[in-house]
Coordinates of C-alpha atoms in Angstrom, one line a residue:
M23 CA -4.2 -9.3 38.5
A24 CA -5.4 -12.2 36.3
H25 CA -2.0 -14.0 36.8
L26 CA -2.1 -13.2 40.6
S27 CA -5.6 -14.7 40.8
S28 CA -4.5 -17.9 39.1
V29 CA -1.6 -18.2 41.3
L30 CA -3.8 -17.9 44.4
R31 CA -6.2 -20.5 43.1
L32 CA -3.4 -22.9 42.3
A33 CA -1.9 -22.3 45.8
L34 CA -5.2 -23.2 47.4
S35 CA -5.3 -26.3 45.3
V36 CA -1.9 -27.2 46.2
F37 CA -2.1 -26.6 49.9
S38 CA -5.4 -28.4 50.2
Q39 CA -3.4 -31.5 49.4
V40 CA -0.1 -30.9 51.3
T41 CA -0.9 -33.4 54.1
E42 CA -1.1 -36.1 51.6
T43 CA 2.0 -35.1 49.6
P44 CA 5.4 -36.7 50.2
K45 CA 8.2 -34.3 51.0
R46 CA 10.6 -35.5 48.5
E47 CA 8.6 -36.2 45.4
H48 CA 10.9 -36.4 42.3
L49 CA 9.5 -33.6 40.0
R50 CA 10.4 -33.1 36.5
L51 CA 10.5 -29.3 36.3
C52 CA 10.7 -27.8 39.7
P53 CA 13.8 -28.3 42.1
Q54 CA 13.7 -31.7 43.8
D55 CA 13.7 -30.6 47.3
Y56 CA 11.1 -30.1 49.9
T57 CA 7.9 -29.8 48.0
C58 CA 4.2 -29.5 48.5
C59 CA 3.5 -30.8 44.9
T60 CA 3.0 -34.2 43.3
S61 CA 3.9 -34.9 39.7
V62 CA 0.2 -34.4 38.9
M63 CA 0.2 -31.0 40.4
E64 CA 3.4 -30.0 38.6
E65 CA 1.8 -31.0 35.3
A66 CA -1.1 -28.8 36.1
L67 CA 1.2 -25.9 36.9
A68 CA 3.0 -26.5 33.6
R69 CA -0.2 -26.3 31.6
Q70 CA -1.2 -23.1 33.6
S71 CA 2.3 -21.7 32.9
E72 CA 1.9 -22.2 29.1
K73 CA -1.5 -20.6 29.1
D74 CA -0.2 -17.6 31.0
F75 CA 2.9 -17.3 28.7
L76 CA 0.8 -17.3 25.6
T77 CA -1.6 -14.7 27.3
A78 CA 1.3 -12.5 28.0
I79 CA 2.5 -12.7 24.4
D80 CA -1.0 -11.9 23.1
D81 CA -1.5 -9.1 25.5
S82 CA 1.9 -7.5 24.6
S83 CA 1.3 -7.7 20.8
Q84 CA -2.3 -6.7 21.0
F85 CA -1.4 -3.1 20.4
L86 CA 0.4 -4.1 17.1
L87 CA -2.4 -6.4 15.9
T88 CA -5.1 -3.8 16.7
T89 CA -3.2 -1.0 15.1
F90 CA -2.6 -2.7 11.8
T91 CA -6.1 -4.2 11.7
Q92 CA -7.7 -0.9 12.3
K93 CA -5.5 1.2 10.2
H94 CA -5.8 -1.1 7.2
R95 CA -9.5 -1.0 7.4
R96 CA -9.5 2.9 7.9
F97 CA -7.1 3.6 5.0
D98 CA -8.8 1.1 2.7
E99 CA -12.2 2.6 3.4
F100 CA -10.8 6.1 2.9
F101 CA -9.1 5.4 -0.5
R102 CA -12.1 3.6 -1.8
E103 CA -14.3 6.4 -1.1
L104 CA -11.9 8.9 -2.6
I105 CA -12.2 7.0 -5.9
D106 CA -16.0 6.9 -5.6
L107 CA -16.3 10.6 -4.8
A108 CA -14.0 11.5 -7.7
E109 CA -16.1 9.6 -10.2
K110 CA -19.4 10.9 -8.8
S111 CA -18.2 14.5 -8.9
M112 CA -17.0 14.1 -12.5
N113 CA -20.3 12.7 -13.6
Q114 CA -22.3 15.4 -11.9
M115 CA -20.0 18.2 -13.1
F116 CA -19.7 17.0 -16.6
T117 CA -23.4 16.1 -17.0
K118 CA -24.4 19.6 -15.7
T119 CA -21.8 21.3 -17.9
Y120 CA -22.0 19.3 -21.2
G121 CA -25.2 17.6 -21.2
M122 CA -26.0 14.8 -23.6
L123 CA -22.6 14.9 -25.2
Y124 CA -21.1 13.8 -21.9
T125 CA -23.6 11.1 -21.1
Q126 CA -23.5 9.7 -24.5
N127 CA -19.7 9.1 -24.0
A128 CA -19.7 8.4 -20.2
R129 CA -18.6 4.9 -20.8
V130 CA -15.1 6.1 -21.5
F131 CA -14.9 7.8 -18.1
H132 CA -16.6 4.9 -16.4
D133 CA -14.0 2.5 -17.7
L134 CA -11.2 4.7 -16.5
F135 CA -12.4 4.6 -12.9
A136 CA -13.2 0.9 -13.1
E137 CA -9.5 0.2 -14.0
L138 CA -8.2 2.5 -11.4
R139 CA -10.3 0.5 -8.8
R140 CA -9.1 -2.7 -10.2
Y141 CA -5.5 -1.6 -9.9
Y142 CA -6.0 -0.3 -6.2
T143 CA -7.6 -3.6 -5.2
G144 CA -4.6 -5.6 -6.4
G145 CA -5.4 -6.3 -10.0
S146 CA -2.7 -6.9 -12.5
V147 CA -3.2 -3.5 -14.1
S148 CA -0.6 -1.0 -15.7
L149 CA -1.6 2.4 -14.6
G150 CA 0.4 4.0 -17.4
E151 CA -1.5 1.9 -20.0
V152 CA -4.9 2.5 -18.5
L153 CA -4.4 6.3 -18.8
A154 CA -2.9 5.9 -22.3
E155 CA -5.9 3.9 -23.3
F156 CA -8.3 6.6 -21.8
W157 CA -6.7 9.5 -23.7
S158 CA -6.7 7.4 -26.9
R159 CA -10.4 6.8 -26.6
L160 CA -11.1 10.4 -25.5
V161 CA -9.3 12.0 -28.4
E162 CA -11.5 10.0 -30.9
R163 CA -14.6 11.1 -29.2
V164 CA -13.6 14.8 -28.9
F165 CA -12.3 15.0 -32.4
S166 CA -15.6 13.7 -33.6
L167 CA -17.5 16.3 -31.5
V168 CA -15.5 19.2 -32.6
N169 CA -16.0 18.2 -36.3
P170 CA -19.7 17.3 -36.5
Q171 CA -19.8 18.2 -40.3
Y172 CA -17.8 15.1 -41.1
Q173 CA -18.3 11.5 -40.7
F174 CA -15.4 9.4 -39.6
S175 CA -14.9 5.8 -39.9
E176 CA -13.3 3.5 -37.2
E177 CA -10.1 3.3 -39.2
Y178 CA -9.9 7.1 -39.5
L179 CA -10.4 7.6 -35.7
E180 CA -7.7 5.0 -35.2
C181 CA -5.3 7.1 -37.2
V182 CA -6.2 10.1 -35.1
S183 CA -5.5 8.3 -31.8
K184 CA -2.4 6.5 -33.2
H185 CA -0.8 9.8 -33.8
A186 CA -2.2 11.8 -30.9
E187 CA 1.2 11.6 -29.3
Q188 CA 2.8 13.7 -32.2
L189 CA -0.3 16.1 -32.2
Q190 CA -0.6 16.6 -28.5
P191 CA -4.2 17.6 -28.9
F192 CA -4.6 17.9 -25.0
G193 CA -1.4 19.7 -24.5
D194 CA 0.8 18.6 -21.6
L195 CA -2.1 17.7 -19.4
P196 CA -2.0 13.9 -19.9
R197 CA 1.6 13.7 -18.8
K198 CA 0.9 15.8 -15.7
L199 CA -2.2 13.6 -14.8
R200 CA -0.3 10.4 -15.4
I201 CA 2.6 11.3 -13.0
Q202 CA 0.2 12.5 -10.3
V203 CA -2.2 9.6 -10.6
T204 CA 0.2 6.8 -10.9
R205 CA 2.4 7.7 -8.0
A206 CA -0.4 8.5 -5.7
F207 CA -2.2 5.1 -6.5
I208 CA 1.0 3.2 -6.3
A209 CA 1.8 4.7 -2.9
A210 CA -1.9 4.2 -1.6
R211 CA -2.0 0.5 -2.7
A212 CA 1.5 -0.2 -1.3
L213 CA 0.5 1.3 2.0
V214 CA -2.8 -0.7 2.4
Q215 CA -1.0 -3.8 1.3
G216 CA 1.7 -3.1 3.8
L217 CA -0.6 -2.7 6.7
A218 CA -2.2 -5.9 5.8
T219 CA 1.1 -7.6 5.8
G220 CA 2.0 -6.1 9.2
R221 CA -1.2 -7.5 10.6
D222 CA -0.5 -11.0 9.2
I223 CA 3.1 -10.9 10.4
V224 CA 2.1 -10.0 14.0
S225 CA -0.6 -12.6 14.0
K226 CA 1.9 -15.3 12.9
A227 CA 4.9 -14.2 15.0
A228 CA 2.7 -14.2 18.2
K229 CA 2.0 -17.9 17.9
V230 CA 4.9 -19.2 19.9
N231 CA 5.9 -22.8 20.1
V232 CA 5.3 -23.4 23.8
C233 CA 6.6 -27.0 23.7
V234 CA 10.2 -25.8 24.1
C235 CA 9.1 -23.4 27.0
V236 CA 7.5 -25.5 29.6
C237 CA 10.4 -24.4 31.7
V238 CA 8.6 -21.2 32.4
C239 CA 6.7 -23.4 35.0
A240 CA 10.0 -23.2 37.1
C241 CA 10.1 -19.5 36.6
W242 CA 6.5 -18.7 37.7
Y243 CA 4.9 -21.6 39.6
C244 CA 7.6 -23.7 41.2
P245 CA 7.5 -21.3 44.3
L246 CA 4.0 -22.7 45.0
C247 CA 5.5 -26.1 45.5
R248 CA 8.0 -24.8 48.1
G249 CA 5.2 -23.0 50.2
M250 CA 5.8 -19.6 48.9
P251 CA 2.9 -18.7 46.8
T252 CA 3.3 -14.9 46.6
L253 CA 7.1 -15.0 45.7
R254 CA 7.8 -13.8 42.2
P255 CA 10.6 -14.8 40.0
C256 CA 13.7 -12.6 39.8
H257 CA 13.8 -10.1 37.0
S258 CA 17.0 -11.6 35.5
L259 CA 15.6 -15.1 35.7
C260 CA 12.4 -14.1 33.9
L261 CA 14.6 -12.4 31.2
N262 CA 16.6 -15.4 30.5
V263 CA 13.5 -17.6 30.3
M264 CA 11.8 -15.2 27.9
K265 CA 14.8 -14.6 25.8
G266 CA 15.2 -18.3 25.3
C267 CA 11.4 -18.9 24.5
L268 CA 11.3 -15.8 22.2
A269 CA 14.7 -16.1 20.5
N270 CA 13.2 -16.7 17.0
Q271 CA 11.0 -13.5 17.4
A272 CA 14.1 -11.5 18.3
D273 CA 15.6 -12.5 15.0
L274 CA 12.8 -10.6 13.2
D275 CA 14.2 -7.3 14.7
S276 CA 16.2 -5.9 11.8
E277 CA 13.7 -6.7 9.0
W278 CA 10.9 -5.5 11.3
N279 CA 12.5 -2.2 11.8
N280 CA 13.0 -1.7 8.1
F281 CA 9.4 -2.5 7.4
I282 CA 8.2 0.0 10.0
D283 CA 10.5 2.7 8.5
A284 CA 9.2 2.0 5.0
L285 CA 5.6 2.2 6.2
V286 CA 6.3 5.6 7.6
Q287 CA 8.1 6.9 4.6
V288 CA 5.3 5.9 2.3
S289 CA 2.6 7.4 4.4
E290 CA 4.6 10.6 4.5
K291 CA 4.9 10.7 0.6
L292 CA 1.0 10.3 0.6
E293 CA 0.5 13.4 2.7
G294 CA 3.0 15.2 0.6
P295 CA 4.0 14.9 -3.1
F296 CA 2.0 11.6 -3.7
N297 CA -1.2 13.0 -2.1
M298 CA -4.1 10.8 -3.0
E299 CA -6.8 13.3 -2.3
L300 CA -5.2 15.8 -4.7
A301 CA -4.7 13.1 -7.3
T302 CA -8.4 12.1 -7.3
D303 CA -9.6 15.6 -7.4
S304 CA -7.2 16.2 -10.3
I305 CA -8.7 13.7 -12.6
A306 CA -11.8 15.7 -13.4
V307 CA -10.0 19.0 -13.4
K308 CA -7.2 17.9 -15.7
V309 CA -9.5 16.0 -18.0
S310 CA -11.8 19.1 -18.4
E311 CA -8.8 21.4 -19.0
A312 CA -7.5 18.9 -21.6
I313 CA -10.9 18.9 -23.4
M314 CA -11.0 22.7 -23.4
H315 CA -7.5 22.8 -24.7
M316 CA -8.4 20.6 -27.6
Q317 CA -11.5 22.6 -28.3
E318 CA -9.7 25.9 -28.3
N319 CA -7.1 24.5 -30.8
S320 CA -9.5 22.3 -32.8
V321 CA -9.0 24.1 -36.0
A322 CA -5.3 23.8 -36.0
T323 CA -5.5 20.2 -34.8
S324 CA -8.2 19.2 -37.4
T325 CA -6.1 20.7 -40.2
K326 CA -3.1 18.6 -39.2
V327 CA -5.2 15.5 -38.9
F328 CA -6.7 16.1 -42.3
Q329 CA -3.3 16.4 -43.8
G330 CA -1.9 13.2 -42.2
C331 CA -5.0 11.0 -42.2
G332 CA -6.7 12.2 -45.3
S333 CA -9.8 14.2 -46.1
P334 CA -12.8 12.8 -44.2
R335 CA -16.2 12.2 -45.8
P336 CA -18.9 15.0 -45.2
A337 CA -21.6 13.9 -43.0
P338 CA -25.1 13.4 -44.6
S339 CA -27.1 16.6 -44.4
R340 CA -29.9 14.9 -42.6
S341 CA -27.4 13.8 -39.7
R342 CA -26.0 17.4 -39.1
R343 CA -27.4 18.8 -36.0
S344 CA -27.0 22.2 -34.5
P345 CA -24.8 22.8 -31.5
R346 CA -28.0 23.3 -29.4
E347 CA -29.2 19.8 -30.6
Q348 CA -26.0 18.2 -29.7
G349 CA -26.3 19.0 -26.0
G350 CA -24.5 22.3 -26.0
G351 CA -22.3 22.2 -28.9
R352 CA -18.9 23.9 -28.3
R353 CA -19.6 24.9 -24.8
P354 CA -16.5 24.0 -23.0
F355 CA -16.1 21.7 -20.0
R356 CA -15.3 23.9 -16.9
T357 CA -13.2 23.0 -14.0
Y358 CA -14.3 22.6 -10.3
S359 CA -14.8 25.6 -8.1
P360 CA -13.4 25.3 -4.5
E361 CA -16.8 24.8 -2.9
E362 CA -17.7 21.9 -5.3
K363 CA -14.6 19.9 -4.7
P364 CA -15.1 16.8 -2.4
T365 CA -12.8 17.7 0.6
T366 CA -13.1 14.6 2.8
A367 CA -13.9 10.9 2.5
A368 CA -15.0 8.3 5.1
G369 CA -15.5 11.1 7.7
T370 CA -11.8 12.2 7.9
N371 CA -8.9 13.5 5.8
L372 CA -5.5 12.1 4.7
D373 CA -3.4 14.4 6.9
R374 CA -5.3 13.2 10.0
L375 CA -5.1 9.5 9.0
V376 CA -1.4 9.7 8.2
S377 CA -0.5 11.7 11.4
D378 CA -2.1 9.2 13.5
L379 CA -0.6 6.2 11.7
K380 CA 2.8 7.5 12.2
E381 CA 2.2 8.2 15.8
R382 CA 1.4 4.5 16.2
L383 CA 4.1 3.1 14.0
R384 CA 7.1 4.6 15.5
P385 CA 6.9 3.0 18.9
M386 CA 6.7 -0.4 17.2
K387 CA 10.3 -0.4 16.2
G388 CA 12.3 -2.9 18.3
F389 CA 9.2 -4.5 19.5
W390 CA 10.2 -8.1 19.0
V391 CA 13.7 -7.9 20.5
S392 CA 12.2 -6.0 23.6
L393 CA 9.4 -8.4 24.1
P394 CA 11.1 -10.3 26.8
Q395 CA 11.7 -7.0 28.7
T396 CA 8.2 -6.0 28.2
I397 CA 6.8 -9.1 29.7
C398 CA 9.3 -9.2 32.6
N399 CA 8.6 -5.6 33.5
D400 CA 5.0 -6.6 34.4
D401 CA 4.8 -6.7 38.2
N402 CA 2.6 -9.7 38.0
M403 CA 5.4 -11.6 35.9
A404 CA 8.5 -11.0 37.7
A405 CA 9.9 -9.1 40.7
D406 CA 11.2 -5.6 40.4
V407 CA 14.9 -5.1 39.6
T408 CA 15.4 -3.4 43.0
N409 CA 14.1 -6.4 44.8
E410 CA 17.0 -8.8 43.8
D411 CA 17.4 -10.5 47.2
K412 CA 13.7 -11.3 47.8
C413 CA 12.7 -13.1 44.7
W414 CA 12.6 -16.6 43.4
N415 CA 16.0 -17.4 41.9
G416 CA 15.0 -20.8 40.3
Q417 CA 15.8 -22.8 43.4
T418 CA 14.9 -20.7 46.4
R419 CA 14.4 -17.3 47.7
G420 CA 17.5 -15.1 46.9
R421 CA 19.6 -13.3 44.3
Y422 CA 19.8 -14.6 40.7
L423 CA 23.5 -14.8 39.8
P424 CA 23.7 -16.0 36.2
D425 CA 24.1 -13.2 33.6
V426 CA 21.3 -12.3 31.3
T427 CA 22.0 -13.8 27.8
G428 CA 21.8 -11.8 24.5
D429 CA 19.1 -11.5 22.0
G430 CA 18.3 -13.8 19.1
L431 CA 18.7 -17.6 18.5
V432 CA 22.6 -17.6 18.3
S433 CA 22.9 -15.9 21.7
Q434 CA 21.0 -18.8 23.5
I435 CA 23.9 -21.1 23.3
N436 CA 24.8 -19.9 26.9
N437 CA 21.3 -19.5 28.1
P438 CA 21.2 -21.2 31.6
E439 CA 17.4 -21.7 31.7
V440 CA 16.2 -22.7 28.4
E441 CA 17.9 -25.3 26.1
V442 CA 17.7 -24.1 22.5
D443 CA 19.0 -25.9 19.5
I444 CA 20.7 -23.0 17.6
S445 CA 21.8 -25.2 14.8
R446 CA 18.2 -25.5 13.5
P447 CA 16.8 -22.1 12.7
D448 CA 12.9 -21.9 12.8
V449 CA 11.5 -22.4 9.3
R450 CA 8.4 -20.2 10.2
T451 CA 10.6 -17.4 11.3
R452 CA 12.7 -17.6 8.2
Q453 CA 9.5 -17.3 6.1
L454 CA 8.3 -14.3 8.2
I455 CA 11.7 -12.6 7.6
M456 CA 11.3 -13.1 3.8
E457 CA 7.7 -11.7 3.9
L458 CA 9.0 -8.6 5.6
R459 CA 11.7 -8.1 3.0
V460 CA 9.3 -8.5 0.1
A461 CA 6.9 -6.0 1.7
T462 CA 9.7 -3.5 2.6
N463 CA 10.9 -3.6 -1.1
R464 CA 7.5 -2.9 -2.5
L465 CA 7.1 0.0 -0.1
R466 CA 10.6 1.5 -1.0
Q467 CA 9.8 1.1 -4.7
A468 CA 6.4 3.0 -4.0
Q469 CA 8.4 5.8 -2.5
A470 CA 10.0 6.3 -5.8
G471 CA 6.7 6.1 -7.7
Q472 CA 7.4 2.7 -9.0
D473 CA 5.2 -0.5 -8.8
T474 CA 7.3 -3.7 -8.5
D475 CA 4.6 -5.4 -10.6
F476 CA 5.2 -3.0 -13.5
M477 CA 8.6 -1.6 -13.2
D478 CA 9.0 -1.2 -16.9
S479 CA 5.4 -0.6 -18.0
E480 CA 5.0 2.7 -16.2
E481 CA 8.0 4.1 -18.3
G482 CA 7.0 5.2 -21.7
S483 CA 3.4 5.0 -21.2
G484 CA 1.3 8.0 -22.4
S485 CA -1.0 9.3 -25.1
G486 CA -2.4 12.5 -26.3
G487 CA 0.5 14.7 -25.6
G488 CA 2.7 13.2 -22.9
D489 CA 5.7 10.9 -22.9
G490 CA 6.3 8.5 -20.2
G491 CA 10.0 9.1 -19.4
D492 CA 9.4 11.4 -16.5
R493 CA 11.3 11.0 -13.3
Y494 CA 9.2 11.6 -10.2
S495 CA 9.8 14.8 -8.3
D496 CA 8.3 16.2 -5.1
E497 CA 6.1 18.7 -6.9
P498 CA 2.6 17.2 -7.5
G499 CA 1.9 16.8 -11.3
Y500 CA 5.3 17.9 -12.5
G501 CA 8.7 16.3 -13.1
P502 CA 11.8 16.8 -15.4
Y503 CA 11.2 15.5 -18.8
S504 CA 13.5 12.7 -20.1
P505 CA 11.8 10.9 -23.2
P506 CA 12.9 7.1 -23.6
Y507 CA 14.3 7.5 -27.2
G508 CA 14.8 4.3 -28.9
K509 CA 11.8 2.7 -27.0
P510 CA 9.0 1.6 -29.2
P511 CA 5.7 3.2 -28.3
R512 CA 3.2 1.1 -26.3
N513 CA 0.0 0.1 -28.0
P514 CA -2.4 2.7 -26.9
S515 CA -5.5 0.5 -27.6
G516 CA -6.6 -1.5 -24.6
Q517 CA -8.4 -4.9 -24.3
N518 CA -11.8 -3.4 -24.4
K519 CA -11.3 -1.8 -27.8
P520 CA -12.4 -3.8 -31.0
P521 CA -9.6 -4.6 -33.4
R522 CA -9.3 -2.2 -36.1
V523 CA -7.7 -2.3 -39.5
R524 CA -4.7 0.2 -39.5
D525 CA -3.0 2.3 -42.1
K526 CA -5.7 1.9 -44.8
T527 CA -4.8 3.1 -48.4
G528 CA -5.1 6.7 -48.7
T529 CA -3.9 7.5 -45.2
K530 CA -0.9 9.9 -45.9
W531 CA 0.4 9.9 -42.3
T532 CA 3.9 8.3 -42.1
R533 CA 5.4 7.7 -38.7
P534 CA 8.8 9.5 -38.1
N535 CA 11.8 7.8 -36.9
Q536 CA 12.4 7.3 -33.2
G537 CA 15.6 9.3 -33.1
H538 CA 16.2 12.5 -31.0
G539 CA 15.4 14.9 -33.7
S540 CA 12.0 13.5 -34.7
R541 CA 10.3 13.3 -31.3
V542 CA 8.1 16.2 -30.0
K543 CA 9.1 17.1 -26.4
S544 CA 6.4 18.0 -24.1
G545 CA 6.5 20.2 -21.0
V546 CA 5.0 23.4 -19.6
S547 CA 7.7 25.6 -21.1
Q548 CA 7.1 24.2 -24.5
L549 CA 3.2 24.8 -24.6
T550 CA 3.5 28.0 -26.5
S551 CA 5.8 26.8 -29.1
S552 CA 4.6 23.2 -29.5
L553 CA 2.4 24.0 -32.5
S554 CA 5.2 25.4 -34.6
I555 CA 7.4 22.5 -33.7
I556 CA 4.7 20.0 -34.9
A557 CA 4.2 22.0 -38.0
A558 CA 7.8 21.7 -38.9
L559 CA 7.7 18.0 -38.2
L560 CA 4.7 17.6 -40.4
L561 CA 6.3 19.2 -43.3
T562 CA 9.0 16.6 -43.3
S563 CA 6.9 13.7 -42.3
F564 CA 3.7 13.9 -44.6
A565 CA 4.0 12.3 -47.9
V566 CA 1.3 14.1 -49.8

């Protein structure tokens, strides 16, 4: 209706001057036949045609731009709140359960969530190393708590954390948590970044260079100069004009479709094996289970540590405190009950968000190549395909005879309506294609639980009982175990830890070789036999 109104306004303007207009004015765009228009009028019509053309592009792409903008904001809000809720719930539960012993060591947990947030928001963070550092710091704290009768130096605790991988004081839980958290956070960050990329691509691609498309005036407004203001252009004429003007956008089609497919696949992973809600909930659950595991096996673990790191000094009698004075002593951390778990964030849930996103993404495939058809199917822009004999064919009322050209820049060599230089591809379009390829590759890596920024660092990372060679499966928290033999272990100490002097005189723990026979395998099936395996290793590894 807006287009029709502008046509009528222009028609009134044209016809109000018809008595003063020569019948054979040489026009630049419209046919040089009987005309109601002067050159000045034609220029006005050309400017209006450019404006209407850009409006048609904006209107057609608005669904894409709105979807990407809203979904990016919605998912980002949701994931941020999930992380906040996970930290808040852990603090409340652990404070209630373990009292001062937790609050005195809450910095360890706060730092973990701070690093998770930093990764999610695009920071250069390796999730594997973040979790390794967390378990390394935690094993030192818990080891001190379960042995209050001793006084441990920084060097001694460094020895404990350094060899936690062999001891596996937390069982297999660090490995399970690492798998679940890393792939969920990688997928969540990749999806949000992908939605932002989609928003930016649409915004850039919709900005068409109208300088090469002033010929649309002949398509839409030249009938005015012939005294036929209500005559609309033939459908095929409209298509040829639009395909010429939007040739570069059509060349986005292949990479655009790959990008949309990748977004859908990552979103499906997030509601399935890479579920972000389950991953954030599992942090507190698995940490509490890990601490209980270490408490329940504290005697055996401490004995092995004393053999390997040396006998610790007894704590001064005045510093010894009863379990009650220490905030609950050996009272174990407990897991969440179902009614205590946070079930939603940002007023929704992940399944609902993903379902709505997929429903909106799938119709976007083929958008750019079908954009000319979308515009010309508008009754205000072109005549219906069934009205082939009563439409504007570029010269007069009648059938439009030329064939409709193909899609893309190369096909415009035979376009009868728009002159396009096919020898000079649009630089901006090439840049958009590259951006789409980069974004698609990142999304595809995320489907495999890999971060393109840390392709190597997420392999081999782990501490306190888990190797990092797991290959991602579709079962949350589990995966086949394949240790990266021959790979040196990553430094478990993070940037926040002060430097420590390692391997002081008197430490009897010698690091075993990195061969197949000297590594302790971790996994659910080995939990019951892991202590006997470690004991056998220690007999050959300790030099008393």
